[in-house]
Amino acid sequence: MSTPERRLNPTSLLEFCATVLSAGGASKDDAACVAAHLVDANLKGHDSHGAGLLPAYLRHMERGQVNLEASDQVLADTSVILRIDADGGWGAPAGQRLVERASAKAREHGLAAATLGHVHHLGRLGAYAEQAAAAGLVSIHFVNVTDHAPLVAPYRGTDARFGTNPVCIGYPATATRPAFLLDMATSQIALGKVRIAANRGVALPSGSLIDARGMPTTDPSGMAGFELEGALTPLGKHKGYGLAFACELLAGVLGGGGTIQPGTPRRGGISNGLFSIFIDPAAFGEPDWMQAETDAMARYALASPPMDWDSPVLYPGDPERAIAGKRAKEGIPMDEVTIGQLNTVAEALGVAERL
Ligand code: NAD
């Protein structure tokens, strides 16, 4: 039986998250930025990366697994390369600063590569691609995840050896079409979706999970509460496995924070590595032709007759836009188990607000 839900006002949820993060020790600016990132993920339909993460973030603060006094350490800053070590600080503010600085390089030189190492959870990667796309830039991002136990089995393996290592590509809007956004975990499903399914009491699609013996299961309960008994499976067999591996190499090795191999610390927190490329499309061709060609390609793909007329072909990024419009009006649905967890965290910190 699934758990009851309520619809929450996005502004109230944002204020609640910011208040709780401040009460936990985050600076006012960081609390506001992280809270806005979480609620934006809820608005875009990615509840796995939304306010439901607050209890985990609070745990990380208590245990010193996020550095509240962090300051960006610039490891390299050339015309087209930016390497930052985030000093264990919050993901959303460090990620936004990196995009801003690398975007300026890409605008000037046509191209820039940037890395971020030792950063707390970056959350929904699409947010950074949206930031770049809003500045007229193409961007490509690879992320790896360390500081906690691996979650995803390699193709042909029976235990977890990788994070859910997301890959993301953003491409700016044309005059008639909004931005393209492909933002995906390289596991069949994101870990947070297992947590949400466990809280809602619903089964997961078959093929997305194996149990502690390496056998297929649809029961998410073994991985609720971030306790791992089993593993997620990689997206598309060897292909997702290969992409997850590429994230370890690009984000973990080039990013400087290390890979998920056991020599890298696992303190029970979440640390991300990021490798990003930013491209100014104007450096690669004539803008009017590129816009017309982008529109023509999108029209062509989306005109494929759908198998089900209620589910037409979409442009990647459309699902997030559609749900954001709906949730901004109707509120963010949240199950009572997650709401209870957030209220418990607030109470423990002496915060008076309740959801
Ligand atoms: P998803 O499967 O919901 O969506 C993947 C992509 O597919 C999106 O770009 C979406 O726009 C597109 N899409 C969805 N349905 C579509 C359709 N019918 N037609 C065309 N395009 C469609 O995403 P996910 O794999 O569950 O990832 C969820 C989030 O988790 C992402 O935002 C990712 O960045 C985040 N994540 C973060 C970390 C981290 O450590 N920071 C780790 C893993 C995942």
PDB file of C-alpha atoms and ligand atoms in Angstrom, residues 46 48-49 121-126 143-145 164-166 181-185 187 189-190 193 270 272 314-320, ligand 1:
ATOM      1  CA  HIS A  46      13.578  14.982  -9.154  1.00  0.00           C
ATOM      2  CA  SER A  48      15.346  12.000  -5.144  1.00  0.00           C
ATOM      3  CA  HIS A  49      17.536  15.144  -5.155  1.00  0.00           C
ATOM      4  CA  HIS A 121      26.879  16.609  -2.951  1.00  0.00           C
ATOM      5  CA  LEU A 122      26.309  18.651  -6.133  1.00  0.00           C
ATOM      6  CA  GLY A 123      22.702  17.461  -6.204  1.00  0.00           C
ATOM      7  CA  ARG A 124      20.819  17.645  -9.513  1.00  0.00           C
ATOM      8  CA  LEU A 125      23.514  18.072 -12.137  1.00  0.00           C
ATOM      9  CA  GLY A 126      21.040  19.517 -14.635  1.00  0.00           C
ATOM     10  CA  VAL A 143      30.371  13.294 -11.955  1.00  0.00           C
ATOM     11  CA  ASN A 144      31.666  10.587  -9.635  1.00  0.00           C
ATOM     12  CA  VAL A 145      30.637   9.940  -6.053  1.00  0.00           C
ATOM     13  CA  THR A 164      25.370   6.338  -9.591  1.00  0.00           C
ATOM     14  CA  ASN A 165      27.801   8.625 -11.502  1.00  0.00           C
ATOM     15  CA  PRO A 166      25.616  11.002 -13.534  1.00  0.00           C
ATOM     16  CA  LEU A 181      18.915  18.814 -21.219  1.00  0.00           C
ATOM     17  CA  LEU A 182      20.053  15.236 -20.855  1.00  0.00           C
ATOM     18  CA  ASP A 183      20.792  14.670 -17.159  1.00  0.00           C
ATOM     19  CA  MET A 184      20.946  11.055 -16.093  1.00  0.00           C
ATOM     20  CA  ALA A 185      22.397   8.697 -13.547  1.00  0.00           C
ATOM     21  CA  SER A 187      22.472   3.356 -12.973  1.00  0.00           C
ATOM     22  CA  ILE A 189      17.525   4.281 -11.532  1.00  0.00           C
ATOM     23  CA  ALA A 190      18.966   6.920  -9.161  1.00  0.00           C
ATOM     24  CA  LYS A 193      14.404   6.899  -6.273  1.00  0.00           C
ATOM     25  CA  ILE A 270      28.663  12.241  -0.005  1.00  0.00           C
ATOM     26  CA  ASN A 272      31.383  14.488  -5.665  1.00  0.00           C
ATOM     27  CA  LEU A 314       9.664  14.551 -26.089  1.00  0.00           C
ATOM     28  CA  TYR A 315      12.738  16.773 -26.303  1.00  0.00           C
ATOM     29  CA  PRO A 316      15.121  15.886 -23.426  1.00  0.00           C
ATOM     30  CA  GLY A 317      14.470  18.525 -20.741  1.00  0.00           C
ATOM     31  CA  ASP A 318      10.739  18.696 -21.554  1.00  0.00           C
ATOM     32  CA  PRO A 319       9.718  16.427 -18.629  1.00  0.00           C
ATOM     33  CA  GLU A 320      11.408  18.749 -16.107  1.00  0.00           C
TER      34      GLU A 320
HETATM   35  P1  NAD B   1      15.655  10.652 -15.296  1.00  0.00           P
HETATM   36  O1  NAD B   1      15.715   9.228 -15.727  1.00  0.00           O
HETATM   37  O2  NAD B   1      14.444  11.110 -14.594  1.00  0.00           O
HETATM   38  O3  NAD B   1      15.874  11.609 -16.553  1.00  0.00           O
HETATM   39  C1  NAD B   1      17.001  11.474 -17.374  1.00  0.00           C
HETATM   40  C2  NAD B   1      16.940  12.452 -18.526  1.00  0.00           C
HETATM   41  O4  NAD B   1      16.019  11.980 -19.485  1.00  0.00           O
HETATM   42  C3  NAD B   1      16.509  13.874 -18.218  1.00  0.00           C
HETATM   43  O5  NAD B   1      17.369  14.747 -18.902  1.00  0.00           O
HETATM   44  C4  NAD B   1      15.094  14.003 -18.793  1.00  0.00           C
HETATM   45  O6  NAD B   1      14.829  15.295 -19.320  1.00  0.00           O
HETATM   46  C5  NAD B   1      15.150  13.007 -19.918  1.00  0.00           C
HETATM   47  N1  NAD B   1      13.871  12.374 -20.174  1.00  0.00           N
HETATM   48  C6  NAD B   1      13.062  11.752 -19.295  1.00  0.00           C
HETATM   49  N2  NAD B   1      11.989  11.241 -19.930  1.00  0.00           N
HETATM   50  C7  NAD B   1      12.123  11.552 -21.234  1.00  0.00           C
HETATM   51  C8  NAD B   1      11.354  11.294 -22.404  1.00  0.00           C
HETATM   52  N3  NAD B   1      10.226  10.599 -22.380  1.00  0.00           N
HETATM   53  N4  NAD B   1      11.806  11.762 -23.591  1.00  0.00           N
HETATM   54  C9  NAD B   1      12.962  12.463 -23.665  1.00  0.00           C
HETATM   55  N5  NAD B   1      13.732  12.733 -22.599  1.00  0.00           N
HETATM   56  C10 NAD B   1      13.323  12.274 -21.399  1.00  0.00           C
HETATM   57  O7  NAD B   1      16.955  11.009 -14.410  1.00  0.00           O
HETATM   58  P2  NAD B   1      17.799  10.049 -13.430  1.00  0.00           P
HETATM   59  O8  NAD B   1      18.739   9.222 -14.195  1.00  0.00           O
HETATM   60  O9  NAD B   1      16.855   9.375 -12.494  1.00  0.00           O
HETATM   61  O10 NAD B   1      18.645  11.133 -12.633  1.00  0.00           O
HETATM   62  C11 NAD B   1      18.013  11.915 -11.627  1.00  0.00           C
HETATM   63  C12 NAD B   1      18.889  13.019 -11.128  1.00  0.00           C
HETATM   64  O11 NAD B   1      19.855  12.493 -10.228  1.00  0.00           O
HETATM   65  C13 NAD B   1      19.695  13.794 -12.164  1.00  0.00           C
HETATM   66  O12 NAD B   1      19.378  15.162 -11.985  1.00  0.00           O
HETATM   67  C14 NAD B   1      21.159  13.548 -11.783  1.00  0.00           C
HETATM   68  O13 NAD B   1      22.005  14.650 -12.008  1.00  0.00           O
HETATM   69  C15 NAD B   1      21.012  13.282 -10.323  1.00  0.00           C
HETATM   70  N6  NAD B   1      22.147  12.513  -9.768  1.00  0.00           N
HETATM   71  C16 NAD B   1      23.066  13.184  -9.014  1.00  0.00           C
HETATM   72  C17 NAD B   1      24.123  12.473  -8.440  1.00  0.00           C
HETATM   73  C18 NAD B   1      25.155  13.179  -7.598  1.00  0.00           C
HETATM   74  O14 NAD B   1      25.982  12.524  -6.994  1.00  0.00           O
HETATM   75  N7  NAD B   1      25.161  14.475  -7.532  1.00  0.00           N
HETATM   76  C19 NAD B   1      24.239  11.094  -8.636  1.00  0.00           C
HETATM   77  C20 NAD B   1      23.296  10.471  -9.435  1.00  0.00           C
HETATM   78  C21 NAD B   1      22.236  11.174  -9.989  1.00  0.00           C
END
